[in-house]
Amino acid sequence: EALYRAKIHPRRKAPTLTEAELVALHGAMVQVARDALAAGGRASERNLFDQPGGFVPVMSREMEGAACPVCGAAIASLNLGRAHKYYFCPGCQALQGARLP
Protein backbone atom coordinates (compact mmCIF):
# COMPACT_ATOMS: atom_id res chain seq x y z
CA GLU A 1 0.00 0.00 0.00
CA ALA A 2 2.82 2.40 0.84
CA LEU A 3 4.57 1.73 -2.50
CA TYR A 4 1.30 2.48 -4.29
CA ARG A 5 0.81 5.75 -2.44
CA ALA A 6 4.42 6.73 -3.12
CA LYS A 7 4.03 5.71 -6.81
CA ILE A 8 6.99 3.30 -6.67
CA HIS A 9 6.95 0.03 -8.63
CA PRO A 10 7.45 -3.10 -6.43
CA ARG A 11 10.40 -4.25 -8.57
CA ARG A 12 12.45 -1.16 -7.77
CA LYS A 13 15.53 -1.88 -5.68
CA ALA A 14 16.07 0.34 -2.66
CA PRO A 15 19.50 1.65 -3.82
CA THR A 16 17.91 2.98 -7.04
CA LEU A 17 15.39 5.21 -5.26
CA THR A 18 15.98 8.94 -5.42
CA GLU A 19 15.94 11.13 -2.34
CA ALA A 20 12.49 12.40 -3.35
CA GLU A 21 11.20 8.84 -3.72
CA LEU A 22 12.59 7.90 -0.31
CA VAL A 23 10.86 10.88 1.26
CA ALA A 24 7.61 9.97 -0.52
CA LEU A 25 7.89 6.34 0.59
CA HIS A 26 8.53 7.30 4.23
CA GLY A 27 5.55 9.64 4.20
CA ALA A 28 3.36 6.96 2.63
CA MET A 29 4.44 4.37 5.21
CA VAL A 30 3.58 6.71 8.07
CA GLN A 31 0.22 7.61 6.53
CA VAL A 32 -0.73 3.97 5.87
CA ALA A 33 0.08 3.10 9.49
CA ARG A 34 -1.98 6.07 10.73
CA ASP A 35 -4.91 5.20 8.47
CA ALA A 36 -4.87 1.55 9.58
CA LEU A 37 -4.69 2.50 13.27
CA ALA A 38 -7.51 5.01 12.92
CA ALA A 39 -9.66 2.35 11.25
CA GLY A 40 -8.96 -0.23 13.95
CA GLY A 41 -6.65 -2.36 11.80
CA ARG A 42 -7.09 -4.21 8.52
CA ALA A 43 -10.60 -5.30 7.59
CA SER A 44 -9.25 -8.82 7.04
CA GLU A 45 -8.10 -9.10 10.68
CA ARG A 46 -9.83 -9.08 14.06
CA ASN A 47 -8.78 -7.47 17.32
CA LEU A 48 -8.68 -9.00 20.81
CA PHE A 49 -12.42 -8.39 21.15
CA ASP A 50 -13.10 -10.29 17.89
CA GLN A 51 -14.07 -7.08 16.09
CA PRO A 52 -12.93 -6.59 12.48
CA GLY A 53 -10.83 -3.60 11.53
CA GLY A 54 -12.00 -1.10 8.97
CA PHE A 55 -8.84 -0.44 6.93
CA VAL A 56 -9.18 -1.69 3.36
CA PRO A 57 -6.01 -1.22 1.28
CA VAL A 58 -6.39 -0.32 -2.38
CA MET A 59 -3.68 -2.82 -3.34
CA SER A 60 -5.03 -6.22 -2.33
CA ARG A 61 -5.98 -9.62 -3.70
CA GLU A 62 -9.63 -8.54 -3.79
CA MET A 63 -8.78 -5.60 -6.05
CA GLU A 64 -6.75 -7.51 -8.65
CA GLY A 65 -8.17 -6.70 -12.09
CA ALA A 66 -10.29 -3.82 -10.77
CA ALA A 67 -9.76 -0.26 -11.94
CA CYS A 68 -7.28 1.87 -10.01
CA PRO A 69 -9.22 4.66 -8.28
CA VAL A 70 -6.58 7.20 -9.37
CA CYS A 71 -5.83 6.41 -13.04
CA GLY A 72 -8.27 3.65 -14.04
CA ALA A 73 -5.63 1.07 -15.02
CA ALA A 74 -6.33 -2.54 -14.03
CA ILE A 75 -4.64 -3.50 -10.77
CA ALA A 76 -2.10 -6.24 -11.47
CA SER A 77 0.01 -8.65 -9.45
CA LEU A 78 3.50 -10.03 -9.62
CA ASN A 79 5.50 -12.56 -7.67
CA LEU A 80 8.68 -11.45 -5.96
CA GLY A 81 10.39 -14.24 -4.12
CA ARG A 82 8.86 -17.62 -3.44
CA ALA A 83 5.54 -16.91 -1.83
CA HIS A 84 5.26 -13.14 -2.02
CA LYS A 85 2.60 -11.76 -4.34
CA TYR A 86 2.47 -8.00 -4.74
CA TYR A 87 -0.37 -5.95 -6.14
CA PHE A 88 0.31 -2.72 -8.00
CA CYS A 89 -1.10 -0.25 -10.49
CA PRO A 90 0.83 -0.31 -13.77
CA GLY A 91 -0.40 3.23 -14.47
CA CYS A 92 0.51 4.88 -11.18
CA GLN A 93 3.55 2.72 -10.45
CA ALA A 94 5.17 2.60 -13.89
CA LEU A 95 8.56 0.94 -14.08
CA GLN A 96 9.76 2.51 -17.35
CA GLY A 97 12.11 5.40 -16.92
CA ALA A 98 13.27 4.17 -13.53
CA ARG A 99 17.00 4.04 -12.81
CA LEU A 100 17.52 0.30 -12.56
CA PRO A 101 20.92 -1.30 -12.01
XYZ file of N, CA and C in Angstrom:
303
model
N 0.825 -1.193 0.000
C 0.000 0.000 0.000
C 0.870 1.258 0.000
N 1.943 1.229 0.780
C 2.824 2.400 0.836
C 3.512 2.635 -0.507
N 3.946 1.570 -1.173
C 4.566 1.732 -2.495
C 3.583 2.349 -3.481
N 2.328 1.923 -3.422
C 1.296 2.482 -4.294
C 1.131 3.973 -4.033
N 1.003 4.333 -2.783
C 0.806 5.749 -2.443
C 2.021 6.596 -2.815
N 3.200 5.998 -2.752
C 4.420 6.726 -3.120
C 4.716 6.640 -4.619
N 3.889 5.879 -5.356
C 4.027 5.715 -6.813
C 5.358 5.053 -7.201
N 5.747 4.027 -6.424
C 6.990 3.297 -6.673
C 6.642 1.864 -7.056
N 7.200 1.391 -8.161
C 6.953 0.026 -8.627
C 7.586 -0.978 -7.660
N 6.905 -2.099 -7.376
C 7.451 -3.096 -6.434
C 8.784 -3.717 -6.854
N 9.130 -3.676 -8.132
C 10.404 -4.253 -8.575
C 11.600 -3.321 -8.360
N 11.342 -2.083 -7.986
C 12.448 -1.156 -7.766
C 13.300 -1.620 -6.597
N 14.580 -1.549 -6.749
C 15.529 -1.879 -5.682
C 15.777 -0.619 -4.859
N 15.894 -0.791 -3.562
C 16.067 0.344 -2.658
C 17.218 1.270 -3.067
N 18.394 0.744 -3.462
C 19.503 1.654 -3.820
C 19.227 2.528 -5.043
N 18.201 2.186 -5.843
C 17.912 2.978 -7.040
C 16.936 4.114 -6.768
N 16.371 4.173 -5.566
C 15.390 5.209 -5.261
C 16.077 6.557 -5.061
N 15.459 7.582 -5.595
C 15.984 8.936 -5.424
C 15.635 9.441 -4.018
N 16.250 10.532 -3.643
C 15.944 11.132 -2.343
C 14.461 11.488 -2.261
N 13.911 12.035 -3.335
C 12.491 12.405 -3.352
C 11.602 11.168 -3.206
N 11.984 10.075 -3.840
C 11.203 8.837 -3.719
C 11.276 8.268 -2.307
N 12.442 8.360 -1.685
C 12.590 7.898 -0.305
C 11.723 8.720 0.643
N 11.696 10.009 0.437
C 10.862 10.884 1.263
C 9.387 10.540 1.048
N 8.992 10.332 -0.211
C 7.607 9.969 -0.518
C 7.244 8.626 0.107
N 8.151 7.660 0.026
C 7.888 6.339 0.595
C 7.747 6.414 2.113
N 8.624 7.150 2.768
C 8.533 7.304 4.225
C 7.194 7.931 4.609
N 6.834 8.983 3.921
C 5.552 9.639 4.204
C 4.375 8.711 3.983
N 4.438 7.916 2.924
C 3.356 6.964 2.629
C 3.279 5.877 3.698
N 4.426 5.402 4.170
C 4.440 4.369 5.208
C 3.803 4.897 6.496
N 4.146 6.108 6.862
C 3.582 6.713 8.071
C 2.073 6.889 7.912
N 1.646 7.361 6.749
C 0.218 7.607 6.534
C -0.581 6.308 6.503
N -0.044 5.266 5.888
C -0.732 3.967 5.869
C -0.891 3.447 7.297
N 0.164 3.551 8.092
C 0.078 3.105 9.489
C -0.968 3.914 10.253
N -0.988 5.217 10.058
C -1.977 6.067 10.734
C -3.395 5.717 10.295
N -3.580 5.532 8.994
C -4.911 5.201 8.474
C -5.392 3.860 9.029
N -4.495 2.875 9.072
C -4.866 1.551 9.580
C -5.198 1.617 11.075
N -4.407 2.351 11.834
C -4.686 2.498 13.273
C -6.016 3.207 13.505
N -6.263 4.258 12.756
C -7.509 5.013 12.917
C -8.730 4.161 12.571
N -8.555 3.213 11.664
C -9.657 2.346 11.246
C -9.762 1.088 12.094
N -8.900 0.951 13.083
C -8.957 -0.229 13.945
C -8.284 -1.452 13.359
N -7.369 -1.250 12.432
C -6.651 -2.364 11.805
C -7.249 -2.741 10.462
N -6.627 -3.749 9.836
C -7.093 -4.212 8.524
C -8.460 -4.868 8.633
N -9.264 -4.692 7.621
C -10.596 -5.300 7.593
C -10.516 -6.824 7.577
N -9.413 -7.368 7.126
C -9.250 -8.822 7.043
C -8.781 -9.433 8.370
N -8.576 -8.612 9.381
C -8.096 -9.096 10.677
C -9.059 -8.681 11.786
N -8.955 -9.370 12.920
C -9.825 -9.083 14.058
C -8.979 -8.713 15.267
N -9.520 -7.875 16.138
C -8.779 -7.468 17.324
C -9.028 -8.448 18.477
N -8.533 -8.121 19.649
C -8.677 -9.001 20.809
C -10.128 -9.191 21.242
N -10.994 -8.302 20.822
C -12.415 -8.395 21.155
C -13.220 -9.006 20.011
N -12.508 -9.620 19.054
C -13.095 -10.287 17.890
C -13.863 -9.329 16.973
N -13.456 -8.068 16.964
C -14.074 -7.085 16.089
C -13.171 -6.868 14.872
N -13.751 -6.817 13.672
C -12.929 -6.591 12.481
C -12.465 -5.139 12.400
N -11.311 -4.952 11.786
C -10.835 -3.604 11.534
C -11.583 -3.012 10.356
N -11.314 -1.765 10.065
C -12.002 -1.100 8.968
C -11.092 -0.620 7.854
N -9.776 -0.912 7.961
C -8.844 -0.435 6.934
C -8.835 -1.400 5.756
N -9.173 -0.892 4.583
C -9.175 -1.692 3.358
C -8.149 -1.087 2.401
N -7.022 -1.774 2.191
C -6.013 -1.224 1.279
C -6.498 -1.271 -0.172
N -6.049 -0.326 -0.956
C -6.392 -0.321 -2.379
C -5.695 -1.482 -3.078
N -4.446 -1.744 -2.716
C -3.684 -2.821 -3.339
C -3.867 -4.101 -2.527
N -4.759 -4.967 -3.020
C -5.025 -6.223 -2.329
C -5.508 -7.275 -3.330
N -5.536 -8.498 -2.872
C -5.983 -9.620 -3.696
C -7.390 -9.369 -4.232
N -8.242 -8.799 -3.389
C -9.626 -8.544 -3.789
C -9.736 -7.522 -4.917
N -8.739 -6.655 -5.039
C -8.778 -5.596 -6.050
C -8.096 -5.971 -7.361
N -7.454 -7.121 -7.431
C -6.752 -7.512 -8.652
C -7.722 -7.510 -9.829
N -7.351 -6.812 -10.890
C -8.174 -6.702 -12.086
C -9.147 -5.534 -12.056
N -9.391 -4.974 -10.887
C -10.290 -3.824 -10.773
C -9.565 -2.561 -11.234
N -10.330 -1.527 -11.498
C -9.758 -0.263 -11.941
C -9.131 0.487 -10.773
N -7.951 1.026 -11.007
C -7.284 1.874 -10.012
C -8.157 3.109 -9.793
N -8.394 3.487 -8.530
C -9.224 4.664 -8.280
C -8.576 5.984 -8.710
N -7.275 5.968 -8.977
C -6.578 7.195 -9.375
C -6.522 7.334 -10.894
N -6.043 6.285 -11.596
C -5.827 6.411 -13.043
C -6.715 5.499 -13.900
N -7.381 4.525 -13.293
C -8.270 3.649 -14.041
C -7.624 2.396 -14.620
N -6.300 2.274 -14.516
C -5.625 1.072 -15.018
C -6.030 -0.132 -14.165
N -5.984 -1.322 -14.758
C -6.331 -2.542 -14.029
C -5.224 -2.884 -13.034
N -5.608 -3.119 -11.789
C -4.636 -3.497 -10.765
C -4.103 -4.883 -11.090
N -2.783 -5.007 -11.085
C -2.105 -6.235 -11.474
C -1.352 -6.825 -10.286
N -0.803 -8.017 -10.499
C 0.006 -8.646 -9.449
C 1.281 -9.190 -10.059
N 2.261 -9.389 -9.208
C 3.502 -10.032 -9.625
C 4.075 -10.768 -8.433
N 4.858 -11.784 -8.722
C 5.502 -12.558 -7.670
C 6.934 -12.090 -7.515
N 7.299 -11.800 -6.295
C 8.677 -11.452 -5.964
C 9.088 -12.390 -4.845
N 10.028 -13.242 -5.110
C 10.387 -14.243 -4.117
C 9.477 -15.456 -4.244
N 9.598 -16.368 -3.344
C 8.862 -17.625 -3.439
C 7.367 -17.482 -3.243
N 6.961 -16.927 -2.143
C 5.535 -16.905 -1.828
C 4.986 -15.497 -1.687
N 5.687 -14.521 -2.206
C 5.260 -13.141 -2.023
C 4.611 -12.611 -3.295
N 3.326 -12.333 -3.223
C 2.601 -11.764 -4.344
C 2.325 -10.302 -4.014
N 2.653 -9.430 -4.934
C 2.471 -8.005 -4.740
C 1.466 -7.466 -5.742
N 0.642 -6.565 -5.295
C -0.374 -5.948 -6.140
C 0.064 -4.513 -6.401
N -0.136 -4.061 -7.635
C 0.314 -2.721 -8.002
C -0.513 -2.192 -9.155
N -0.425 -0.892 -9.369
C -1.098 -0.245 -10.485
C -0.055 0.062 -11.558
N -0.157 -0.577 -12.725
C 0.831 -0.305 -13.772
C 0.789 1.141 -14.292
N -0.311 1.838 -14.064
C -0.396 3.226 -14.474
C 0.279 4.168 -13.491
N -0.036 4.013 -12.230
C 0.509 4.881 -11.180
C 1.922 4.494 -10.765
N 2.249 3.222 -10.907
C 3.546 2.722 -10.454
C 4.370 2.201 -11.635
N 4.462 3.004 -12.670
C 5.167 2.595 -13.885
C 6.640 2.318 -13.604
N 7.161 1.301 -14.260
C 8.561 0.938 -14.083
C 9.456 1.608 -15.117
N 8.932 1.900 -16.301
C 9.761 2.513 -17.347
C 10.282 3.860 -16.880
N 11.477 4.155 -17.291
C 12.108 5.403 -16.918
C 12.805 5.359 -15.567
N 12.629 4.281 -14.843
C 13.275 4.171 -13.526
C 14.757 3.867 -13.717
N 15.554 4.327 -12.777
C 17.000 4.043 -12.814
C 17.231 2.666 -12.213
N 17.305 1.657 -13.046
C 17.521 0.304 -12.564
C 18.976 -0.080 -12.782
N 19.521 -0.900 -11.868
C 20.923 -1.301 -12.009
C 21.114 -2.227 -13.188
